[in-house]
Structure formats: C-alpha cells, structure tokens
PDB file of C-alpha atoms and ligand atoms in Angstrom:
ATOM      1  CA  UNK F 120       0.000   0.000   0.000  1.00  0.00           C
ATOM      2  CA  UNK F 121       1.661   3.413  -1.245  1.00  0.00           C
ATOM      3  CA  UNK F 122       1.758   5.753   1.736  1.00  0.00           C
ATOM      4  CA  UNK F 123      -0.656   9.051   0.614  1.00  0.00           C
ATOM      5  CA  UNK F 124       0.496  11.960   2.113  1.00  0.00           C
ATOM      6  CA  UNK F 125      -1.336  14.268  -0.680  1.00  0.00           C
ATOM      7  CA  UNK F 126      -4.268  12.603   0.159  1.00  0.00           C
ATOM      8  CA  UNK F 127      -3.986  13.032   4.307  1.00  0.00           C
ATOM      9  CA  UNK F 128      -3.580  16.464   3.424  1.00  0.00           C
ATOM     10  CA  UNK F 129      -6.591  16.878   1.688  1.00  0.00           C
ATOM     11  CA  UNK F 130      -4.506  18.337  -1.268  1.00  0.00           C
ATOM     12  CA  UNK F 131      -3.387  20.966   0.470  1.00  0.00           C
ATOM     13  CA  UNK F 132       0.427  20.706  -0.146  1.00  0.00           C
ATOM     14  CA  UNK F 133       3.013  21.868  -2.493  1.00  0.00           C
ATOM     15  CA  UNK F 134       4.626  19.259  -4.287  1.00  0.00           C
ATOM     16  CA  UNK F 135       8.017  19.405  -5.724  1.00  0.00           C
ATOM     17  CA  UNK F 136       9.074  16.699  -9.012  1.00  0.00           C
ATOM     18  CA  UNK F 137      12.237  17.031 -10.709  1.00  0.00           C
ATOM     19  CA  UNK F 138      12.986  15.514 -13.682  1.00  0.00           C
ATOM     20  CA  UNK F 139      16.442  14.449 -15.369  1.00  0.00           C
ATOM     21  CA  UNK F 140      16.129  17.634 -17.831  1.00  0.00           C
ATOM     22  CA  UNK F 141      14.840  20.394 -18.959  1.00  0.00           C
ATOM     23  CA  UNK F 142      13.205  19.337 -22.258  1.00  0.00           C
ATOM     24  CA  UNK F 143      11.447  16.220 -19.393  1.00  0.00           C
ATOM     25  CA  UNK F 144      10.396  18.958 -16.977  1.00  0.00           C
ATOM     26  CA  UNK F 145       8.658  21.104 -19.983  1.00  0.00           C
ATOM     27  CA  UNK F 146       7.129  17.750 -21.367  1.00  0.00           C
ATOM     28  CA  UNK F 147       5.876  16.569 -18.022  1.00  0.00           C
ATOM     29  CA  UNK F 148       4.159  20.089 -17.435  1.00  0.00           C
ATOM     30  CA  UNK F 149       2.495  20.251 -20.570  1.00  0.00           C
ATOM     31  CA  UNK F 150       1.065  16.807 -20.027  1.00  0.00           C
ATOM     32  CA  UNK F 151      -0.248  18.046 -17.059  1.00  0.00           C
ATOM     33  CA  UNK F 152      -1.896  20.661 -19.177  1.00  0.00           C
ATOM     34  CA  UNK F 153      -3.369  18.460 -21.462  1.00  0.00           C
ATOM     35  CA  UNK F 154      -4.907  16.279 -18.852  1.00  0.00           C
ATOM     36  CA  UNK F 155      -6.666  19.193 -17.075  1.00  0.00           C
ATOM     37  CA  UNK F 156      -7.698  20.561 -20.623  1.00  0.00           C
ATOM     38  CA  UNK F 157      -9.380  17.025 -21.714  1.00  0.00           C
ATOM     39  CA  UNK F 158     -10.831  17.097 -18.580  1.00  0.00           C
ATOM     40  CA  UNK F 159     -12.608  20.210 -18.456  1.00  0.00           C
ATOM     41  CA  UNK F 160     -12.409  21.513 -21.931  1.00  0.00           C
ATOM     42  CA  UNK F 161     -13.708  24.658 -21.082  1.00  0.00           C
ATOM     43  CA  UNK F 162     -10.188  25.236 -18.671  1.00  0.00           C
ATOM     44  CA  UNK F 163      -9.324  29.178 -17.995  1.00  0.00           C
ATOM     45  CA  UNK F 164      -6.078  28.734 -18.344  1.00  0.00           C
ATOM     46  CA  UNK F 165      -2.842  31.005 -16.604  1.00  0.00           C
ATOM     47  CA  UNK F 166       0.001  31.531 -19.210  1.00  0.00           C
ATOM     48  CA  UNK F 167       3.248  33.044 -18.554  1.00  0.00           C
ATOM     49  CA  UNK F 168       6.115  33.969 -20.901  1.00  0.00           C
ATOM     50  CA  UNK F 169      10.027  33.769 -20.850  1.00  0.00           C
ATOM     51  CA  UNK F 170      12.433  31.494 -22.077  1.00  0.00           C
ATOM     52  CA  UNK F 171      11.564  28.324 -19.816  1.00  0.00           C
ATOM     53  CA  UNK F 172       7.563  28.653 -21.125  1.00  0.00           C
ATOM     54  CA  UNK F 173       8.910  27.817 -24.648  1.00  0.00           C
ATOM     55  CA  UNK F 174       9.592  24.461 -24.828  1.00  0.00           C
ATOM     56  CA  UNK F 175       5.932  23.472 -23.280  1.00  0.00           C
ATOM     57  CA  UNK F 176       4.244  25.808 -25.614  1.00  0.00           C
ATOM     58  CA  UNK F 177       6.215  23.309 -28.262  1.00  0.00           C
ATOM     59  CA  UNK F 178       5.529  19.954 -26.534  1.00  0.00           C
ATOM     60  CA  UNK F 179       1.200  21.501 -26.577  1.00  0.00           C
ATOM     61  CA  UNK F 180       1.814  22.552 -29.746  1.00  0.00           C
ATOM     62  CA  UNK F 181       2.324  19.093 -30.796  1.00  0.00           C
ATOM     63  CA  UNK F 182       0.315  17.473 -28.382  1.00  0.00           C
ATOM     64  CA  UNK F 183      -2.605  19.556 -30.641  1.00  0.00           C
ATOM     65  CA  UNK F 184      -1.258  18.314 -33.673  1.00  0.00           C
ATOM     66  CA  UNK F 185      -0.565  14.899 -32.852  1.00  0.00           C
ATOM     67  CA  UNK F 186      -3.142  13.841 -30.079  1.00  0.00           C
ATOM     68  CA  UNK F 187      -6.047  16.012 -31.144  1.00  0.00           C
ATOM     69  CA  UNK F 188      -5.418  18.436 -27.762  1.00  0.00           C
ATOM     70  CA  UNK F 189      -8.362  20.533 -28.220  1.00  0.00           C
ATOM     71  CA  UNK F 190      -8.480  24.479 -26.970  1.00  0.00           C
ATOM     72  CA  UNK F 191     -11.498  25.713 -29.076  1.00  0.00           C
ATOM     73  CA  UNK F 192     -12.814  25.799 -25.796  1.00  0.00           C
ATOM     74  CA  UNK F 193     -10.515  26.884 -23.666  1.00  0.00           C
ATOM     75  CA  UNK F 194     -10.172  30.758 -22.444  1.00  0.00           C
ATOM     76  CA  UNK F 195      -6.509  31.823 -21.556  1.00  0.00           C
ATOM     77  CA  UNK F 196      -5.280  34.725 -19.202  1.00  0.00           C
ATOM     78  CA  UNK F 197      -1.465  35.825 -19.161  1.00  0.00           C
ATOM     79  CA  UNK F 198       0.248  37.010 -16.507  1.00  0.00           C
ATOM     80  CA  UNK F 199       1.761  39.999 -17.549  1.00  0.00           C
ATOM     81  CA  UNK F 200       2.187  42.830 -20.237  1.00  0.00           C
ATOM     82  CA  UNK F 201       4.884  45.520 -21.066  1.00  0.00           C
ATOM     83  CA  UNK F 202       3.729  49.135 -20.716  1.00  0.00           C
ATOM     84  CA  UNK F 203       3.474  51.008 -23.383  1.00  0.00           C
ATOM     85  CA  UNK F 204       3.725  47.817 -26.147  1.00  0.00           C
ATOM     86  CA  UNK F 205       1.637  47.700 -28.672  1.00  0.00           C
ATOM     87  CA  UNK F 206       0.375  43.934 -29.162  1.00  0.00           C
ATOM     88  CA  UNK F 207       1.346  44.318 -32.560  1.00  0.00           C
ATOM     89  CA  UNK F 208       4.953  44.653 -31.164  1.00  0.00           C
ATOM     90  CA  UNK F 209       7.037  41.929 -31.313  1.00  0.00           C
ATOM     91  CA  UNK F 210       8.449  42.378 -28.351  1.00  0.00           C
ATOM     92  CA  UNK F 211       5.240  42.172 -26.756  1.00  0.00           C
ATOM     93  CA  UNK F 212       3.562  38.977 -24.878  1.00  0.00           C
ATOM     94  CA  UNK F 213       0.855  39.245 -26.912  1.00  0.00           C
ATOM     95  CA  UNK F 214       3.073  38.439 -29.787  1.00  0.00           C
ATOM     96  CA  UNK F 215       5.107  36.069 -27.784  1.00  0.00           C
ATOM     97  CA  UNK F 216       1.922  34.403 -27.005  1.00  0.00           C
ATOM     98  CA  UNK F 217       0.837  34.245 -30.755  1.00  0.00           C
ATOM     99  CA  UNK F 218       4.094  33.161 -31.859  1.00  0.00           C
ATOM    100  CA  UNK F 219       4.591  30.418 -29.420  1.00  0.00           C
ATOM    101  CA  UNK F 220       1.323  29.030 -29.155  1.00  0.00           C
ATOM    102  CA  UNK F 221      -1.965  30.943 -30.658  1.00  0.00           C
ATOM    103  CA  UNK F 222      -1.303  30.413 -33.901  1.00  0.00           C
ATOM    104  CA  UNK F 223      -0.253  27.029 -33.839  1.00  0.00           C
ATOM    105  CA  UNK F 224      -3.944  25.356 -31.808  1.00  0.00           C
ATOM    106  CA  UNK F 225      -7.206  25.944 -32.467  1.00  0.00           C
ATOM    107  CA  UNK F 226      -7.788  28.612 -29.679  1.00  0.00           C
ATOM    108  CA  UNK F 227     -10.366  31.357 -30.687  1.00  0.00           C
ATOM    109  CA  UNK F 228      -8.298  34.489 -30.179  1.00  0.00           C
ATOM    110  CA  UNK F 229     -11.417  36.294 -28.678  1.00  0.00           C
ATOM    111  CA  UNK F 230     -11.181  33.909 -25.667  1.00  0.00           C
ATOM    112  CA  UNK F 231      -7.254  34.559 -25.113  1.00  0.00           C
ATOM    113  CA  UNK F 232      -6.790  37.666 -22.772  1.00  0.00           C
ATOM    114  CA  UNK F 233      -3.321  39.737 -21.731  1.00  0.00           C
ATOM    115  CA  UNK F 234      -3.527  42.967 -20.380  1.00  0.00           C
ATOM    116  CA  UNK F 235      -3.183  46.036 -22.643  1.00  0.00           C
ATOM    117  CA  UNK F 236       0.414  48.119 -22.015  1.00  0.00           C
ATOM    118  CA  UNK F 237      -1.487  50.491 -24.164  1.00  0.00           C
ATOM    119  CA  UNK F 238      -4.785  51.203 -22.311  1.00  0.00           C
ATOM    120  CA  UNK F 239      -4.909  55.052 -21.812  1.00  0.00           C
ATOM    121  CA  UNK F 240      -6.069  54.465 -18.082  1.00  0.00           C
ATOM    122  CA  UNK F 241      -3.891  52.141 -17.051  1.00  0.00           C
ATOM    123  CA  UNK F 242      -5.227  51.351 -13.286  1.00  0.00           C
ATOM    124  CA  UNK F 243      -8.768  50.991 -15.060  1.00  0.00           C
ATOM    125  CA  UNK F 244      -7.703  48.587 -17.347  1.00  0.00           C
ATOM    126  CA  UNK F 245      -6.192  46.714 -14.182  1.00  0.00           C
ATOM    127  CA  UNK F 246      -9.216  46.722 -12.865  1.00  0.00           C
ATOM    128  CA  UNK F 247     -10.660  45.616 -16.324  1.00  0.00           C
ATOM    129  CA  UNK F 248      -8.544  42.565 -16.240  1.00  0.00           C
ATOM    130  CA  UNK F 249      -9.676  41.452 -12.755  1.00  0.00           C
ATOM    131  CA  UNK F 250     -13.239  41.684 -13.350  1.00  0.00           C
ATOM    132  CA  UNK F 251     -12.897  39.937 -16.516  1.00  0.00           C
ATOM    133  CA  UNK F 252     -11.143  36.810 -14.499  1.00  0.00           C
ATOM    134  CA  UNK F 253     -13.654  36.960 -12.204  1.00  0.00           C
ATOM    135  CA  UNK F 254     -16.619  36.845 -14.576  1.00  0.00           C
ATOM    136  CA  UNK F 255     -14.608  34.134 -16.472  1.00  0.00           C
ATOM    137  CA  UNK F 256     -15.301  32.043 -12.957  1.00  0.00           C
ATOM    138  CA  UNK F 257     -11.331  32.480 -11.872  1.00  0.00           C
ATOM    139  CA  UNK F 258      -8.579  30.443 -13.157  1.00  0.00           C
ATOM    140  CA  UNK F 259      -7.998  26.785 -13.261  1.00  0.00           C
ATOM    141  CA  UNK F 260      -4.889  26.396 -13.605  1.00  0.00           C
ATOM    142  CA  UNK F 261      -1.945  29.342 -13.364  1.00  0.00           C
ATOM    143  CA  UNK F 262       1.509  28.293 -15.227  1.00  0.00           C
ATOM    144  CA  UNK F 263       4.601  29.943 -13.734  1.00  0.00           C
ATOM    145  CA  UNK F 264       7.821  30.441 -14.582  1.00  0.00           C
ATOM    146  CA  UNK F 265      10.321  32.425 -11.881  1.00  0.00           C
ATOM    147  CA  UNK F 266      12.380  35.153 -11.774  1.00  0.00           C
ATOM    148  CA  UNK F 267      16.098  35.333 -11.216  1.00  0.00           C
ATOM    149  CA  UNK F 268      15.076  37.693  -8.407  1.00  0.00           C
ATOM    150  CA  UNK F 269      12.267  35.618  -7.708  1.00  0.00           C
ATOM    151  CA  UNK F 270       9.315  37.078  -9.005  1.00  0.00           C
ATOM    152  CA  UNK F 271       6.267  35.872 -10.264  1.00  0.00           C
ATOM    153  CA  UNK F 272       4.738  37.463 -13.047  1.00  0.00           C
ATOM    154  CA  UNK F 273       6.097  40.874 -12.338  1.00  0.00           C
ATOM    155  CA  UNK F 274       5.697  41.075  -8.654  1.00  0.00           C
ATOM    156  CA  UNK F 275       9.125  41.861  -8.087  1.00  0.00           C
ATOM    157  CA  UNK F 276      10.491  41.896  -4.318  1.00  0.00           C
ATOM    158  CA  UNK F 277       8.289  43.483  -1.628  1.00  0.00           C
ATOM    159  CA  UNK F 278       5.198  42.944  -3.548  1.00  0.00           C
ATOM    160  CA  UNK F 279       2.307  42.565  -1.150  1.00  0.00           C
ATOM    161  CA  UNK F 280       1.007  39.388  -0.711  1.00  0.00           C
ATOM    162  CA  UNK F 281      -2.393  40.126  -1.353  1.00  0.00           C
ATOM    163  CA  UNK F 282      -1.415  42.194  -4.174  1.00  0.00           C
ATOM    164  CA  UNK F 283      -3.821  42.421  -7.099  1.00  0.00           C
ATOM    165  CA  UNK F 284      -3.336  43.422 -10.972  1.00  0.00           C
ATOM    166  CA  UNK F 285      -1.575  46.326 -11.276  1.00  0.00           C
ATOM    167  CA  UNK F 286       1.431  48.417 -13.049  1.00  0.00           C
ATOM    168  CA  UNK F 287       4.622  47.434 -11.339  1.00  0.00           C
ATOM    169  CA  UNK F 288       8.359  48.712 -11.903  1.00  0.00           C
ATOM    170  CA  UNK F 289      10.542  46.546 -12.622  1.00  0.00           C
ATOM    171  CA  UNK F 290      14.116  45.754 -11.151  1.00  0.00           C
ATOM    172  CA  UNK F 291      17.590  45.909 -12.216  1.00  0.00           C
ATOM    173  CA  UNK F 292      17.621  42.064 -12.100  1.00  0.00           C
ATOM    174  CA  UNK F 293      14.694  41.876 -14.575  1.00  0.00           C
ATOM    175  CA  UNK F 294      15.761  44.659 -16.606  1.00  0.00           C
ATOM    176  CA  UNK F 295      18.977  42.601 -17.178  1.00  0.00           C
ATOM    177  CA  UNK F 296      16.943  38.802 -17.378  1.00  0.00           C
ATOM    178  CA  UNK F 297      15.057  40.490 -19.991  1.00  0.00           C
ATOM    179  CA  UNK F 298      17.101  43.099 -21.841  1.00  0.00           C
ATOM    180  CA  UNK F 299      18.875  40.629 -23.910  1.00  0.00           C
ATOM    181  CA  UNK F 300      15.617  40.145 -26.051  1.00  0.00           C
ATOM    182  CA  UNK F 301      15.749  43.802 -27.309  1.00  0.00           C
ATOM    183  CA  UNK F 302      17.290  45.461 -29.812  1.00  0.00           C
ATOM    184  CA  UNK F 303      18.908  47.317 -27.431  1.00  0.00           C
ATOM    185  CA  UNK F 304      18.372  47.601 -23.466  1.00  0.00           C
ATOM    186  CA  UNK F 305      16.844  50.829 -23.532  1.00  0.00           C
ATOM    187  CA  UNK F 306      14.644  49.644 -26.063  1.00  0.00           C
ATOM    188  CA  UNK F 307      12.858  47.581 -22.806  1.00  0.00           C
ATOM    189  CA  UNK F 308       9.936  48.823 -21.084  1.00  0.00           C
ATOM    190  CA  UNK F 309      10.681  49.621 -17.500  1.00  0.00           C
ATOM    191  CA  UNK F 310       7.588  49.039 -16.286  1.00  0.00           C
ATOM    192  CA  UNK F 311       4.363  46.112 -16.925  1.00  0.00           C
ATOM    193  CA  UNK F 312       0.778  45.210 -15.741  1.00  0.00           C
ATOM    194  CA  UNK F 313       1.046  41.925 -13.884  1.00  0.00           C
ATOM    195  CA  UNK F 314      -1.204  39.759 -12.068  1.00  0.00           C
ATOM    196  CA  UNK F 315      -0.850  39.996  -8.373  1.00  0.00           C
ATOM    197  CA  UNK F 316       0.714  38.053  -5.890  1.00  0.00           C
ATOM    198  CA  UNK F 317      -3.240  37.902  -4.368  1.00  0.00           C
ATOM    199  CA  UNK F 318      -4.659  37.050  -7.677  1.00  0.00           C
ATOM    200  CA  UNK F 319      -2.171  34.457  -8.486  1.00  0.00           C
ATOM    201  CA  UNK F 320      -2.902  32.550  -5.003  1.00  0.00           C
ATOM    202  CA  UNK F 321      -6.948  32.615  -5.827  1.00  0.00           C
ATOM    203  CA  UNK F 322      -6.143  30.557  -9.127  1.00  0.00           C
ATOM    204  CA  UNK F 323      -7.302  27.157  -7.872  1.00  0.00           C
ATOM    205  CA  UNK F 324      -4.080  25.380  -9.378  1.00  0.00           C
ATOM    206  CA  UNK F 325      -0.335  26.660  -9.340  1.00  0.00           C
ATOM    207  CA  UNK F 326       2.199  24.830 -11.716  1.00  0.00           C
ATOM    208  CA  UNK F 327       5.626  26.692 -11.294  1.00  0.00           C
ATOM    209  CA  UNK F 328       8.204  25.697 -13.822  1.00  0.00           C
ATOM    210  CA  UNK F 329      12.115  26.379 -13.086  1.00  0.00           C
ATOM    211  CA  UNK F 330      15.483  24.941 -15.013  1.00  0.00           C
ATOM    212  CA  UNK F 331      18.879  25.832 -15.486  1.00  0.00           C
ATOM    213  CA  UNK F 332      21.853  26.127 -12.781  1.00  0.00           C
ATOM    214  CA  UNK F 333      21.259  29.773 -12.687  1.00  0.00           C
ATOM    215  CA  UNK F 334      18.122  29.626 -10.854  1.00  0.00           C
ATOM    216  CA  UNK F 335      18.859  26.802  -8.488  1.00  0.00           C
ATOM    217  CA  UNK F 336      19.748  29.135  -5.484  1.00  0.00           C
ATOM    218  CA  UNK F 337      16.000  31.213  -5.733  1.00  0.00           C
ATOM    219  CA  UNK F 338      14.383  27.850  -6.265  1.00  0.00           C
ATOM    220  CA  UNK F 339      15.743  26.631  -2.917  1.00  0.00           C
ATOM    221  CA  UNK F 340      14.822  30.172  -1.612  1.00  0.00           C
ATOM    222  CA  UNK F 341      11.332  29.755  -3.166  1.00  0.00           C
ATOM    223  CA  UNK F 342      10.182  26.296  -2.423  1.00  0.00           C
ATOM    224  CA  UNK F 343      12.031  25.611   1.122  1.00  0.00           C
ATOM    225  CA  UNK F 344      12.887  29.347   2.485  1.00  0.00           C
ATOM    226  CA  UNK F 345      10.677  31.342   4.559  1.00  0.00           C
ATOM    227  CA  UNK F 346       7.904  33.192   3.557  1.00  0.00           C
ATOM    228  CA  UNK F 347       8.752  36.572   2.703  1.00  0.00           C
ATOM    229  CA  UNK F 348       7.790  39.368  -0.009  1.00  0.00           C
ATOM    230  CA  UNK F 349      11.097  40.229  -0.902  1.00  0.00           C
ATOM    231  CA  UNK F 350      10.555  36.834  -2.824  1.00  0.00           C
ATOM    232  CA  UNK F 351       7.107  36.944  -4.386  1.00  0.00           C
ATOM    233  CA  UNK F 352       7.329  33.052  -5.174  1.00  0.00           C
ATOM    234  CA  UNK F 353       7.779  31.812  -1.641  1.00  0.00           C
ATOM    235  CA  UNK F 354       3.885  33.078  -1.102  1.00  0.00           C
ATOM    236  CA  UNK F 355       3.136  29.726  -3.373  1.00  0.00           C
ATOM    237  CA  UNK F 356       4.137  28.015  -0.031  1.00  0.00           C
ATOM    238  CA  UNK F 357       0.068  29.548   0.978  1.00  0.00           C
ATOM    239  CA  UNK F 358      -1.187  28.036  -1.745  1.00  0.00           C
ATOM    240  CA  UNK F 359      -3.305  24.819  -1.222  1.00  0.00           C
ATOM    241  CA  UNK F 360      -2.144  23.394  -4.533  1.00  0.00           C
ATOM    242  CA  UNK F 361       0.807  24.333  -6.155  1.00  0.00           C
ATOM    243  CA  UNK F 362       3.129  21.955  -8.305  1.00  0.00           C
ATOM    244  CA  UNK F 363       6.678  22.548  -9.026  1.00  0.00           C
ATOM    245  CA  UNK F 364       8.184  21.242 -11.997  1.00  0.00           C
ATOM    246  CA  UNK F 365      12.507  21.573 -12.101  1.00  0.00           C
ATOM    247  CA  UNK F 366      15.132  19.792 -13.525  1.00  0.00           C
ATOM    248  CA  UNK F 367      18.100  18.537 -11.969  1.00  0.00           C
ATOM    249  CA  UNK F 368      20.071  21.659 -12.519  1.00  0.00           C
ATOM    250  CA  UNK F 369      17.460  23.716 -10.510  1.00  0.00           C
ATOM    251  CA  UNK F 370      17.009  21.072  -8.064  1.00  0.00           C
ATOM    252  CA  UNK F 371      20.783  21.329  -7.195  1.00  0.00           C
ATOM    253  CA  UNK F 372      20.274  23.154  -3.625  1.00  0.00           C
ATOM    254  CA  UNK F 373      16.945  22.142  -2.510  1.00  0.00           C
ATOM    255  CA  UNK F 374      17.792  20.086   0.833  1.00  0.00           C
ATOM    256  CA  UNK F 375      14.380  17.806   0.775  1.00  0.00           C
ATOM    257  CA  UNK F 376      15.432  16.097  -2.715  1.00  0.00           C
ATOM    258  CA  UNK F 377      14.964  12.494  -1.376  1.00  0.00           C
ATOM    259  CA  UNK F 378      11.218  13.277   0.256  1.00  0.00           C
ATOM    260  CA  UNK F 379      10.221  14.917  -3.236  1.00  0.00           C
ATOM    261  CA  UNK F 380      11.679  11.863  -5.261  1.00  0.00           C
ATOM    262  CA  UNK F 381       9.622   9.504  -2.863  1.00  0.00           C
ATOM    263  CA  UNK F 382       6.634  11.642  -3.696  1.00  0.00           C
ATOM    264  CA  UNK F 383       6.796  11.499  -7.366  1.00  0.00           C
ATOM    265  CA  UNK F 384       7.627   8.012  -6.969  1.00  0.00           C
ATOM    266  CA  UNK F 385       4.700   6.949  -4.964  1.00  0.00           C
ATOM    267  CA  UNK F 386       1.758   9.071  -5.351  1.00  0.00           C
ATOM    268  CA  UNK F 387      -0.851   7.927  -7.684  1.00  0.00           C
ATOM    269  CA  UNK F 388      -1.341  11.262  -9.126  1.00  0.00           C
ATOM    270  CA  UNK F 389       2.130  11.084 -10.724  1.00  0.00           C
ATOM    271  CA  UNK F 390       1.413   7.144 -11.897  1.00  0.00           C
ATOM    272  CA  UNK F 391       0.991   8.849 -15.341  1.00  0.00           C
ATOM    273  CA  UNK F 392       4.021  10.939 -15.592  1.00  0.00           C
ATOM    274  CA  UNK F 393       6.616   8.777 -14.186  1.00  0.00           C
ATOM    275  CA  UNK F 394       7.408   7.189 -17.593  1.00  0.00           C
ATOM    276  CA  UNK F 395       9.547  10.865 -18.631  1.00  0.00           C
ATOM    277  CA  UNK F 396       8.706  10.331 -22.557  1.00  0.00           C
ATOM    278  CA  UNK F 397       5.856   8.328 -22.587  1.00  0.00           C
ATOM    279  CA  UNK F 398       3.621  10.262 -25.405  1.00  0.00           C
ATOM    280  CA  UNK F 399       6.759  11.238 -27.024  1.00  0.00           C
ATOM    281  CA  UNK F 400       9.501   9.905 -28.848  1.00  0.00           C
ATOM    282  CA  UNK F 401      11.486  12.954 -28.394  1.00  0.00           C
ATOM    283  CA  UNK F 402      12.935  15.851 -30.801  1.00  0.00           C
TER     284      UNK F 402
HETATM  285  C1  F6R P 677       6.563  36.261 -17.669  1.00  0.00           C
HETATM  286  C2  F6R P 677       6.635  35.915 -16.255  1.00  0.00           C
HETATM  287  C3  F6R P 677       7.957  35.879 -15.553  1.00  0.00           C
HETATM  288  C4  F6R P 677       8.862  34.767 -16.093  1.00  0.00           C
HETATM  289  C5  F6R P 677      10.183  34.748 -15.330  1.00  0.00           C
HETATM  290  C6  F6R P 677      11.135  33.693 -15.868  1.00  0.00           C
HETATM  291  O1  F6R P 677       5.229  36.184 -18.129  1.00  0.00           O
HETATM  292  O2  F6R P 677       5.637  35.669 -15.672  1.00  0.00           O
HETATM  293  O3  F6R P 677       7.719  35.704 -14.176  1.00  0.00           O
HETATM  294  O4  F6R P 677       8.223  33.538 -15.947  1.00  0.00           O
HETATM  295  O5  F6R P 677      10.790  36.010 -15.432  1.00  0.00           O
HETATM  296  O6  F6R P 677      11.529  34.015 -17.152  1.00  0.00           O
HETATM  297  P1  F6R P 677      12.535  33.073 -17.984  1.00  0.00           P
HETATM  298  O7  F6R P 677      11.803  31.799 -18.214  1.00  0.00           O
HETATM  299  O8  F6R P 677      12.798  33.837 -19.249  1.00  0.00           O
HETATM  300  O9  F6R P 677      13.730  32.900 -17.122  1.00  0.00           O
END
C-alpha cells in the first residue's frame, strides 16, 4: 500500500518533481496541461512567458497536432504585459503568445486575454482585467515560470502578498533577465501590468516551472525558504495546490530532494508521468 500523504492532506500541499532535464520537466508540465484541458475543456487557463515557457508551448503545440489536444474551448489569461507595447509589437507577450502558441492550436483568439500596455487608463484597465477573471469564474490552472530575483509574473520583491493586478516597476535584475531580447536595453519597457501576488494565489491550481543552474539558489529560496515578499514566489508556499516542476540543474540546492523523489515516486497522481517520454519519442 503506497503511503498518501497528498491525500492526508486533503490536497493541500506543495509538491516538488524534478525531472532528469529540462526538455522532461517542460514535457511533463504540458502533459499536465493536457490532462486538465481534456478534462474540463472549457479550462481558464494562466500563461506566462520567458524562455523556460517555450519548450511546453512546443511539446502543446504538438500534443494539438498529434493527439487532437483541443483548446477551441478553452479561455486563456497571461500574466503579464509591457507598458506602453503595442500587441502588434514583437516584443510584446501578446506576440510572444501568438508566436509560441496561438497560432499554432485551435484557440479562438477572442477567448485569449493579456492585459493592454497600451490602455490610456492604465489602473482601469487593471481593474478591467480582474473583473474579466472573475466573470470568467477564476482560473484553473496558473503556469509559472520564476524570476532570477524571484518574481512571479512581475511582482518583483516586496510585492504585497495580497497584491492584485496592477502596473509594477521593474528591477535591475529583470531589466537585465530580460534586456537581452531587445534590440537594445533601452529599447525595454521599465515598467508592466502583472497579475498579483493575491490574484495568483486565488487561481485554484499553481504549476511553477524552473530549469537551469542559474536559478537553483531562488528555487531553494522559493520552495524551502521562509515566507517573505522580498521573494514573491515563496507566497506559493500559501497556496493549497501548487506543483513545481525543475530539472536537476534547478534542483541542485533544494535540501528535501529524497522526500520529493519519494513523492513522485509513490503518489498515484504522478502514476501517469513517471514514464519521462511516454507520449513522445522525443525531438
Ligand atoms: C513572464 C513571467 C515571468 C517569467 C520569469 C522567468 O510572463 O511571468 O515571471 O516567468 O521572469 O523568465 P525566464 O523563463 O525567461 O527565465
């Protein structure tokens, strides 16, 4: 008999699975996608952008071409948007989103939401984007990625906790994280709408995804440090069900390795997943 601790918990824990690499990690989230989406096909789904998103906008990508993953349904709600980009702009997340992912499924675009860097009223169009989460009945499942300062979205450090959407400054640490994607660094907003820390914890499902060396120590921070808002992510430690997806590299400091390998290992929730490229033969 597996031991359940999920279960004694009533859910209410955050889990931690680390895969081999980076491309399993991606994979493995995006399956977990894909099995919430053919559950409920009418999913709101959480997007974030950033380098680590792209490789599971690829692996749904082809999980739409392939396996029929269907999103005609499905109503999406990014994170975050620059201030003062056009979503024309290809800089923008709108475009990053079209590029990476809206184009390639069937997703009506009408039903795929970021906030507009452009609005003339900026704190109404915050308020815009909470409403329109809320009338969407709230989000089923928010996708994270983290920042090297350890943000989420764009709540950079000392964000409240119950923080909601709003127009948030961004640090030197992002600045740099991001400028390299530019034409040149000045050419990068300094500021963006993002969700808030509040409005990410009210999303009834948190998948966080982190890889690469260079993020291992804010992982650890994240995950096992205390909860602070100098490091947004650490408030996912409140949330009742969070799941974070790494890869060895990122795992590298996290002192609770073992118990999380045990979990993975054992749980019946992760039966599915343990086989890393089952549903995929790999690039
Ligand atoms: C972007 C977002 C950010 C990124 C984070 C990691 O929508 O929400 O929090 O997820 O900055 O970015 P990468 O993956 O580029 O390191």
């Amino acid at each position: 008999m597996s031991l359940r601790v999920g279960s004694w918990l009533n859910g209410a824990v955050m889990e931690v699975i680390i895969q081999p690499s980076k491309e399993a990690a991606a994979l493995l989230v995006a399956r977990l996608i894909a099995r919430e989406l053919r559950a409920n096909p009418h999913l709101v789904l959480g997007l974030a952008t950033g380098n680590t998103m792209e490789s599971v906008y690829r692996h749904l990508v082809r999980l739409h071409q392939a396996e029929h993953l269907d999103f005609s349904l499905c109503r999406t709600f990014n994170l975050d948007e620059y201030v003062g980009l056009s979503s024309q702009d290809p800089h923008s997340y709108r475009s990053y989103m079209r590029r990476h992912l809206f184009v390639h499924v069937n997703i009506d675009p009408r039903n795929t939401h970021l906030p507009d860097g452009t609005a003339p009223d900026l704190e109404g169009e915050c308020r815009r984007y909470e409403a329109l989460i809320e009338r969407c009945g709230g989000i089923d499942l928010q996708l994270l990625g983290i920042g090297k300062g350890g943000h989420i979205g764009f709540n950079e450090p000392l964000s409240a906790l119950r923080s909601r959407t709003r127009v948030k400054a961004l640090t030197p640490t992002t600045l740099q994280q991001n400028a390299p994607l530019f034409a040149t660094p000045e050419a990068m907003p300094r500021r963006a709408i993002t969700m808030g820390v509040g409005t990410i914890l009210e999303c009834r499902r948190c998948v966080l995804l982190c890889t690469g060396d260079t993020k291992a120590g804010i992982l650890a921070r994240a995950v096992e440090g205390p909860i602070t808002s100098m490091v947004s992510a650490t408030a996912l430690q409140l949330h009742s069900r969070c799941t974070v997806v790494v890869d060895e590299e990122a795992a590298a400091e996290l002192l609770e390795k073992d118990y999380y390998r045990w979990i993975f290992a054992n749980e019946p929730e992760w039966q599915e997943f343990r086989s890393a490229t089952s549903g995929w033969n790999g690039e």
